[in-house]
Amino acid sequence: MHIHAYEKLWLALSIVLILALIGTVTYGAVGPGVAMVADTQQTVDSGALDEDERFSEPRVEQVGENEYEAYVVAYQFAFEPSPIVVPANSTVTLHVTSRDVIHGFEVVGTNANTMIVPGEVSEITVETDEPAEYGIVCNEYCGAGHHVMEGKLHVVSQSEFENRGGDSA
Amino acid sequence: MGQNETAHAGAEDVGGGEEFDPIGTLTLIGIYFAILVLAWVYIYYVEFLGRDLVVVG
Ligand SMILES: [Cu+2]
C-alpha cells in the first residue's frame, strides 16, 4: 500500500496530538494534583441536617497544621455559613450538602465548582493562596429565588483568621 | 513502501516519487494544527491551571 508522505506526516501528528492530550491530563493529575469530585462520601439525611454532627452547625474548623475543613449547607436560597472564612495559604476541604433541592456551588472565577445533591456530600479540597474575597453562586436552577442565591468565600490572612477564630467556631 | 503494490499501481506511481504535492493544503492544515496546539496550551495550562482554588482532592 502506498501512503503519501503528507499522509504519513498527518498520521504521525495525529498520534502526537493524542499523546499530548493524554499527557496533559496525566500531568494535571500528577503535577498540580487536579482531582475530580468523588462519589465516595457517606450519605446524610437531608431532612435531619440539624442532628448531623457535621452539618448541624455549618462552620470552618482546623484539623491539622495548615488544614481546615468547612461544612457548608446550601438551601433555598442561600449558603451557610456566609461568608465562609478560611485562612490564606492553607489546604481547605469543603464539605457541601443541601437541605432541600439540588443546588450548585461555584466559587466564581475559580476551579472550585460542584453540584450539591440533597443526601450527598460534595467534597472538594482546594489550596488557598493570597487573601481574597470570592463570590459563590448556585449554578443549578433551584427555584424562584435561584437568581439571588449567593454566598461569599473570604480568604483572609492567617493572623486575621486567628483573631476572628472565636466567633467563627 | 510495498514493492508489490507499486508494481500494480500503474505508471503514475512508478518510482515512488510524489507527483501530487498539495503544499497549500499541507500549509493550511499545519496552521490549523498550530492553532489547535496553542489553544489547548492556553486553555489548559494558562486559563484552567492558572485560576485560583484548583481542586486537588
Ligand atoms: Cu440554589
PDB file of C-alpha atoms and ligand atoms in Angstrom:
ATOM      1  CA  MET A   1       0.000   0.000   0.000  1.00  0.00           C
ATOM      2  CA  HIS A   2       1.347   3.347  -0.927  1.00  0.00           C
ATOM      3  CA  ILE A   3       0.896   6.090   1.636  1.00  0.00           C
ATOM      4  CA  HIS A   4       1.622   9.617   0.565  1.00  0.00           C
ATOM      5  CA  ALA A   5       4.345  11.330   2.546  1.00  0.00           C
ATOM      6  CA  TYR A   6       1.911  14.033   3.693  1.00  0.00           C
ATOM      7  CA  GLU A   7      -0.498  11.375   4.867  1.00  0.00           C
ATOM      8  CA  LYS A   8       2.238   9.823   6.954  1.00  0.00           C
ATOM      9  CA  LEU A   9       3.023  13.203   8.404  1.00  0.00           C
ATOM     10  CA  TRP A  10      -0.649  13.722   9.177  1.00  0.00           C
ATOM     11  CA  LEU A  11      -0.929  10.333  10.872  1.00  0.00           C
ATOM     12  CA  ALA A  12       2.201  10.999  12.911  1.00  0.00           C
ATOM     13  CA  LEU A  13       0.976  14.428  14.013  1.00  0.00           C
ATOM     14  CA  SER A  14      -2.419  12.981  14.945  1.00  0.00           C
ATOM     15  CA  ILE A  15      -0.732  10.442  17.180  1.00  0.00           C
ATOM     16  CA  VAL A  16       1.454  13.151  18.678  1.00  0.00           C
ATOM     17  CA  LEU A  17      -1.677  15.206  19.374  1.00  0.00           C
ATOM     18  CA  ILE A  18      -3.459  12.307  21.076  1.00  0.00           C
ATOM     19  CA  LEU A  19      -0.400  11.551  23.196  1.00  0.00           C
ATOM     20  CA  ALA A  20      -0.046  15.225  24.073  1.00  0.00           C
ATOM     21  CA  LEU A  21      -3.675  15.432  25.205  1.00  0.00           C
ATOM     22  CA  ILE A  22      -3.327  12.304  27.343  1.00  0.00           C
ATOM     23  CA  GLY A  23      -0.010  13.647  28.597  1.00  0.00           C
ATOM     24  CA  THR A  24      -1.616  16.931  29.592  1.00  0.00           C
ATOM     25  CA  VAL A  25      -4.327  15.269  31.640  1.00  0.00           C
ATOM     26  CA  THR A  26      -1.723  12.995  33.229  1.00  0.00           C
ATOM     27  CA  TYR A  27       0.443  15.999  34.006  1.00  0.00           C
ATOM     28  CA  GLY A  28      -2.550  17.767  35.559  1.00  0.00           C
ATOM     29  CA  ALA A  29      -3.241  14.828  37.835  1.00  0.00           C
ATOM     30  CA  VAL A  30       0.371  14.139  38.788  1.00  0.00           C
ATOM     31  CA  GLY A  31       1.824  17.659  38.845  1.00  0.00           C
ATOM     32  CA  PRO A  32      -0.720  20.160  40.197  1.00  0.00           C
ATOM     33  CA  GLY A  33      -2.803  17.237  41.526  1.00  0.00           C
ATOM     34  CA  VAL A  34      -6.048  18.142  39.791  1.00  0.00           C
ATOM     35  CA  ALA A  35      -8.798  15.848  41.077  1.00  0.00           C
ATOM     36  CA  MET A  36     -12.440  15.164  40.412  1.00  0.00           C
ATOM     37  CA  VAL A  37     -15.270  15.288  42.917  1.00  0.00           C
ATOM     38  CA  ALA A  38     -15.611  11.696  44.032  1.00  0.00           C
ATOM     39  CA  ASP A  39     -18.801   9.831  44.880  1.00  0.00           C
ATOM     40  CA  THR A  40     -17.308   8.024  47.855  1.00  0.00           C
ATOM     41  CA  GLN A  41     -18.762  10.249  50.523  1.00  0.00           C
ATOM     42  CA  GLN A  42     -21.152   8.844  53.087  1.00  0.00           C
ATOM     43  CA  THR A  43     -24.684   9.961  52.543  1.00  0.00           C
ATOM     44  CA  VAL A  44     -26.571  12.137  55.007  1.00  0.00           C
ATOM     45  CA  ASP A  45     -30.212  12.526  55.885  1.00  0.00           C
ATOM     46  CA  SER A  46     -31.018  15.803  54.187  1.00  0.00           C
ATOM     47  CA  GLY A  47     -34.182  16.168  56.252  1.00  0.00           C
ATOM     48  CA  ALA A  48     -32.290  15.957  59.517  1.00  0.00           C
ATOM     49  CA  LEU A  49     -29.182  18.022  58.975  1.00  0.00           C
ATOM     50  CA  ASP A  50     -29.919  19.684  62.314  1.00  0.00           C
ATOM     51  CA  GLU A  51     -28.976  16.435  64.004  1.00  0.00           C
ATOM     52  CA  ASP A  52     -25.947  15.743  61.837  1.00  0.00           C
ATOM     53  CA  GLU A  53     -22.744  16.346  63.730  1.00  0.00           C
ATOM     54  CA  ARG A  54     -21.066  17.826  60.696  1.00  0.00           C
ATOM     55  CA  PHE A  55     -23.859  19.940  59.328  1.00  0.00           C
ATOM     56  CA  SER A  56     -25.969  20.939  62.306  1.00  0.00           C
ATOM     57  CA  GLU A  57     -23.628  23.848  62.697  1.00  0.00           C
ATOM     58  CA  PRO A  58     -22.142  24.960  59.361  1.00  0.00           C
ATOM     59  CA  ARG A  59     -18.612  26.111  60.116  1.00  0.00           C
ATOM     60  CA  VAL A  60     -14.924  26.097  59.344  1.00  0.00           C
ATOM     61  CA  GLU A  61     -12.642  24.165  61.648  1.00  0.00           C
ATOM     62  CA  GLN A  62      -8.948  23.495  61.833  1.00  0.00           C
ATOM     63  CA  VAL A  63      -7.994  19.853  61.576  1.00  0.00           C
ATOM     64  CA  GLY A  64      -4.241  19.985  61.042  1.00  0.00           C
ATOM     65  CA  GLU A  65      -1.171  22.154  60.869  1.00  0.00           C
ATOM     66  CA  ASN A  66      -2.449  24.058  57.898  1.00  0.00           C
ATOM     67  CA  GLU A  67      -5.561  22.103  57.107  1.00  0.00           C
ATOM     68  CA  TYR A  68      -9.120  23.186  57.514  1.00  0.00           C
ATOM     69  CA  GLU A  69     -12.496  21.619  56.974  1.00  0.00           C
ATOM     70  CA  ALA A  70     -15.510  23.679  56.020  1.00  0.00           C
ATOM     71  CA  TYR A  71     -19.018  22.325  56.452  1.00  0.00           C
ATOM     72  CA  VAL A  72     -21.396  24.181  54.214  1.00  0.00           C
ATOM     73  CA  VAL A  73     -25.151  23.813  53.899  1.00  0.00           C
ATOM     74  CA  ALA A  74     -26.996  25.083  50.854  1.00  0.00           C
ATOM     75  CA  TYR A  75     -30.698  25.700  50.904  1.00  0.00           C
ATOM     76  CA  GLN A  76     -33.325  27.758  49.118  1.00  0.00           C
ATOM     77  CA  PHE A  77     -31.876  30.385  48.699  1.00  0.00           C
ATOM     78  CA  ALA A  78     -28.559  30.791  50.468  1.00  0.00           C
ATOM     79  CA  PHE A  79     -25.378  29.167  51.660  1.00  0.00           C
ATOM     80  CA  GLU A  80     -24.343  28.791  55.244  1.00  0.00           C
ATOM     81  CA  PRO A  81     -22.008  29.913  56.691  1.00  0.00           C
ATOM     82  CA  SER A  82     -21.878  33.179  54.829  1.00  0.00           C
ATOM     83  CA  PRO A  83     -19.210  34.252  54.486  1.00  0.00           C
ATOM     84  CA  ILE A  84     -17.151  31.101  54.618  1.00  0.00           C
ATOM     85  CA  VAL A  85     -13.930  32.396  56.139  1.00  0.00           C
ATOM     86  CA  VAL A  86     -10.740  30.433  55.552  1.00  0.00           C
ATOM     87  CA  PRO A  87      -7.079  31.320  56.019  1.00  0.00           C
ATOM     88  CA  ALA A  88      -4.683  32.085  53.185  1.00  0.00           C
ATOM     89  CA  ASN A  89      -2.006  29.624  52.086  1.00  0.00           C
ATOM     90  CA  SER A  90      -3.768  26.630  53.535  1.00  0.00           C
ATOM     91  CA  THR A  91      -5.496  23.466  52.433  1.00  0.00           C
ATOM     92  CA  VAL A  92      -9.246  23.652  52.793  1.00  0.00           C
ATOM     93  CA  THR A  93     -11.668  20.787  52.319  1.00  0.00           C
ATOM     94  CA  LEU A  94     -15.197  21.924  51.644  1.00  0.00           C
ATOM     95  CA  HIS A  95     -17.992  19.539  52.512  1.00  0.00           C
ATOM     96  CA  VAL A  96     -21.135  20.835  50.930  1.00  0.00           C
ATOM     97  CA  THR A  97     -24.614  19.429  51.196  1.00  0.00           C
ATOM     98  CA  SER A  98     -28.168  20.552  50.558  1.00  0.00           C
ATOM     99  CA  ARG A  99     -31.116  20.720  52.883  1.00  0.00           C
ATOM    100  CA  ASP A 100     -33.762  20.721  50.166  1.00  0.00           C
ATOM    101  CA  VAL A 101     -33.202  20.535  46.422  1.00  0.00           C
ATOM    102  CA  ILE A 102     -30.262  20.256  44.058  1.00  0.00           C
ATOM    103  CA  HIS A 103     -28.064  23.326  44.101  1.00  0.00           C
ATOM    104  CA  GLY A 104     -24.746  24.288  42.607  1.00  0.00           C
ATOM    105  CA  PHE A 105     -21.671  25.565  44.375  1.00  0.00           C
ATOM    106  CA  GLU A 106     -19.374  27.644  42.243  1.00  0.00           C
ATOM    107  CA  VAL A 107     -16.713  29.885  43.641  1.00  0.00           C
ATOM    108  CA  VAL A 108     -16.773  32.482  40.912  1.00  0.00           C
ATOM    109  CA  GLY A 109     -13.673  32.764  38.771  1.00  0.00           C
ATOM    110  CA  THR A 110     -12.036  29.691  40.276  1.00  0.00           C
ATOM    111  CA  ASN A 111     -11.954  25.972  39.641  1.00  0.00           C
ATOM    112  CA  ALA A 112     -13.971  25.191  42.772  1.00  0.00           C
ATOM    113  CA  ASN A 113     -17.279  24.133  41.314  1.00  0.00           C
ATOM    114  CA  THR A 114     -19.542  21.250  42.188  1.00  0.00           C
ATOM    115  CA  MET A 115     -23.141  20.137  42.216  1.00  0.00           C
ATOM    116  CA  ILE A 116     -24.876  19.804  45.573  1.00  0.00           C
ATOM    117  CA  VAL A 117     -27.318  16.951  45.833  1.00  0.00           C
ATOM    118  CA  PRO A 118     -29.550  16.515  48.876  1.00  0.00           C
ATOM    119  CA  GLY A 119     -28.447  13.453  50.817  1.00  0.00           C
ATOM    120  CA  GLU A 120     -24.987  13.552  49.279  1.00  0.00           C
ATOM    121  CA  VAL A 121     -21.915  15.385  50.473  1.00  0.00           C
ATOM    122  CA  SER A 122     -19.796  17.042  47.815  1.00  0.00           C
ATOM    123  CA  GLU A 123     -16.235  17.173  48.987  1.00  0.00           C
ATOM    124  CA  ILE A 124     -13.645  19.327  47.306  1.00  0.00           C
ATOM    125  CA  THR A 125     -10.197  20.145  48.570  1.00  0.00           C
ATOM    126  CA  VAL A 126      -8.553  23.362  47.452  1.00  0.00           C
ATOM    127  CA  GLU A 127      -5.405  25.238  48.258  1.00  0.00           C
ATOM    128  CA  THR A 128      -5.818  28.897  49.051  1.00  0.00           C
ATOM    129  CA  ASP A 129      -3.208  31.467  48.101  1.00  0.00           C
ATOM    130  CA  GLU A 130      -3.357  35.138  48.949  1.00  0.00           C
ATOM    131  CA  PRO A 131      -6.202  36.763  50.876  1.00  0.00           C
ATOM    132  CA  ALA A 132      -9.119  37.384  48.534  1.00  0.00           C
ATOM    133  CA  GLU A 133     -12.861  37.690  48.514  1.00  0.00           C
ATOM    134  CA  TYR A 134     -14.815  35.453  46.230  1.00  0.00           C
ATOM    135  CA  GLY A 135     -18.466  35.229  45.441  1.00  0.00           C
ATOM    136  CA  ILE A 136     -20.254  31.889  45.434  1.00  0.00           C
ATOM    137  CA  VAL A 137     -23.165  31.258  43.121  1.00  0.00           C
ATOM    138  CA  CYS A 138     -25.687  28.499  42.808  1.00  0.00           C
ATOM    139  CA  ASN A 139     -25.441  27.281  39.229  1.00  0.00           C
ATOM    140  CA  GLU A 140     -28.297  24.761  39.242  1.00  0.00           C
ATOM    141  CA  TYR A 141     -31.770  26.146  38.902  1.00  0.00           C
ATOM    142  CA  CYS A 142     -33.314  25.580  42.324  1.00  0.00           C
ATOM    143  CA  GLY A 143     -36.500  27.604  42.480  1.00  0.00           C
ATOM    144  CA  ALA A 144     -37.981  31.060  42.357  1.00  0.00           C
ATOM    145  CA  GLY A 145     -35.105  32.647  44.249  1.00  0.00           C
ATOM    146  CA  HIS A 146     -32.338  30.898  42.359  1.00  0.00           C
ATOM    147  CA  HIS A 147     -31.030  34.092  40.846  1.00  0.00           C
ATOM    148  CA  VAL A 148     -30.445  35.672  44.243  1.00  0.00           C
ATOM    149  CA  MET A 149     -28.804  32.616  45.772  1.00  0.00           C
ATOM    150  CA  GLU A 150     -25.271  33.591  46.543  1.00  0.00           C
ATOM    151  CA  GLY A 151     -22.603  33.167  49.157  1.00  0.00           C
ATOM    152  CA  LYS A 152     -19.192  34.523  49.989  1.00  0.00           C
ATOM    153  CA  LEU A 153     -15.829  32.940  50.461  1.00  0.00           C
ATOM    154  CA  HIS A 154     -13.322  35.088  52.261  1.00  0.00           C
ATOM    155  CA  VAL A 155      -9.708  34.042  52.212  1.00  0.00           C
ATOM    156  CA  VAL A 156      -8.099  36.054  54.996  1.00  0.00           C
ATOM    157  CA  SER A 157      -4.563  36.232  56.323  1.00  0.00           C
ATOM    158  CA  GLN A 158      -3.553  33.694  58.965  1.00  0.00           C
ATOM    159  CA  SER A 159      -3.458  36.336  61.684  1.00  0.00           C
ATOM    160  CA  GLU A 160      -6.850  37.724  60.775  1.00  0.00           C
ATOM    161  CA  PHE A 161      -8.258  34.208  60.774  1.00  0.00           C
ATOM    162  CA  GLU A 162      -6.921  33.604  64.270  1.00  0.00           C
ATOM    163  CA  ASN A 163      -8.335  36.891  65.528  1.00  0.00           C
ATOM    164  CA  ARG A 164     -11.806  36.076  64.410  1.00  0.00           C
ATOM    165  CA  GLY A 165     -11.366  32.419  65.424  1.00  0.00           C
ATOM    166  CA  GLY A 166     -13.581  32.843  68.469  1.00  0.00           C
ATOM    167  CA  ASP A 167     -16.727  33.789  66.651  1.00  0.00           C
ATOM    168  CA  SER A 168     -16.439  31.573  63.599  1.00  0.00           C
ATOM    169  CA  ALA A 169     -16.099  28.389  65.643  1.00  0.00           C
TER     170      ALA A 169
ATOM    171  CA  MET B   1       6.544   1.107   0.628  1.00  0.00           C
ATOM    172  CA  GLY B   2       5.234  -2.236  -0.636  1.00  0.00           C
ATOM    173  CA  GLN B   3       7.107  -3.332  -3.735  1.00  0.00           C
ATOM    174  CA  ASN B   4       4.246  -5.486  -4.943  1.00  0.00           C
ATOM    175  CA  GLU B   5       1.660  -2.757  -4.807  1.00  0.00           C
ATOM    176  CA  THR B   6       3.909  -0.416  -6.664  1.00  0.00           C
ATOM    177  CA  ALA B   7       4.133  -2.940  -9.475  1.00  0.00           C
ATOM    178  CA  HIS B   8       0.351  -2.945  -9.805  1.00  0.00           C
ATOM    179  CA  ALA B   9      -0.187   0.705  -9.182  1.00  0.00           C
ATOM    180  CA  GLY B  10       0.264   1.897 -12.713  1.00  0.00           C
ATOM    181  CA  ALA B  11       2.505   4.372 -14.380  1.00  0.00           C
ATOM    182  CA  GLU B  12       1.740   7.417 -12.251  1.00  0.00           C
ATOM    183  CA  ASP B  13       3.221   5.842  -9.153  1.00  0.00           C
ATOM    184  CA  VAL B  14       6.323   4.269 -10.589  1.00  0.00           C
ATOM    185  CA  GLY B  15       9.487   5.216  -8.776  1.00  0.00           C
ATOM    186  CA  GLY B  16       7.699   6.198  -5.560  1.00  0.00           C
ATOM    187  CA  GLY B  17       8.094   9.901  -6.258  1.00  0.00           C
ATOM    188  CA  GLU B  18       5.287  12.204  -5.099  1.00  0.00           C
ATOM    189  CA  GLU B  19       3.800  13.887  -8.109  1.00  0.00           C
ATOM    190  CA  PHE B  20       0.793  15.137  -6.219  1.00  0.00           C
ATOM    191  CA  ASP B  21       2.063  17.628  -3.658  1.00  0.00           C
ATOM    192  CA  PRO B  22      -0.789  19.635  -2.162  1.00  0.00           C
ATOM    193  CA  ILE B  23       1.564  22.020  -0.446  1.00  0.00           C
ATOM    194  CA  GLY B  24      -1.194  24.568   0.086  1.00  0.00           C
ATOM    195  CA  THR B  25      -3.365  22.053   1.905  1.00  0.00           C
ATOM    196  CA  LEU B  26      -0.388  20.940   3.945  1.00  0.00           C
ATOM    197  CA  THR B  27       0.334  24.502   4.966  1.00  0.00           C
ATOM    198  CA  LEU B  28      -3.274  25.171   5.861  1.00  0.00           C
ATOM    199  CA  ILE B  29      -3.544  22.022   7.955  1.00  0.00           C
ATOM    200  CA  GLY B  30      -0.229  22.879   9.575  1.00  0.00           C
ATOM    201  CA  ILE B  31      -1.665  26.252  10.583  1.00  0.00           C
ATOM    202  CA  TYR B  32      -4.819  24.616  11.949  1.00  0.00           C
ATOM    203  CA  PHE B  33      -2.652  22.193  13.877  1.00  0.00           C
ATOM    204  CA  ALA B  34      -0.614  25.004  15.373  1.00  0.00           C
ATOM    205  CA  ILE B  35      -3.784  26.889  16.376  1.00  0.00           C
ATOM    206  CA  LEU B  36      -5.162  23.735  17.982  1.00  0.00           C
ATOM    207  CA  VAL B  37      -1.988  23.148  19.989  1.00  0.00           C
ATOM    208  CA  LEU B  38      -1.696  26.786  21.072  1.00  0.00           C
ATOM    209  CA  ALA B  39      -5.372  26.916  22.050  1.00  0.00           C
ATOM    210  CA  TRP B  40      -5.034  23.743  24.087  1.00  0.00           C
ATOM    211  CA  VAL B  41      -1.940  25.012  25.884  1.00  0.00           C
ATOM    212  CA  TYR B  42      -3.674  28.291  26.622  1.00  0.00           C
ATOM    213  CA  ILE B  43      -6.955  26.766  27.771  1.00  0.00           C
ATOM    214  CA  TYR B  44      -5.442  24.092  29.987  1.00  0.00           C
ATOM    215  CA  TYR B  45      -2.187  25.492  31.306  1.00  0.00           C
ATOM    216  CA  VAL B  46      -2.994  29.174  31.430  1.00  0.00           C
ATOM    217  CA  GLU B  47      -6.737  29.518  31.882  1.00  0.00           C
ATOM    218  CA  PHE B  48      -7.506  26.342  33.805  1.00  0.00           C
ATOM    219  CA  LEU B  49      -4.419  25.693  35.926  1.00  0.00           C
ATOM    220  CA  GLY B  50      -3.794  29.420  36.328  1.00  0.00           C
ATOM    221  CA  ARG B  51      -7.052  30.023  38.146  1.00  0.00           C
ATOM    222  CA  ASP B  52      -7.343  30.075  41.912  1.00  0.00           C
ATOM    223  CA  LEU B  53      -8.611  27.185  44.010  1.00  0.00           C
ATOM    224  CA  VAL B  54      -7.550  24.273  41.856  1.00  0.00           C
ATOM    225  CA  VAL B  55      -9.412  21.235  43.149  1.00  0.00           C
ATOM    226  CA  VAL B  56      -6.837  18.768  44.430  1.00  0.00           C
ATOM    227  CA  GLY B  57      -8.968  16.254  46.256  1.00  0.00           C
TER     228      GLY B  57
HETATM  229 CU    CU C   1     -29.703  27.042  44.630  1.00  0.00          CU
END
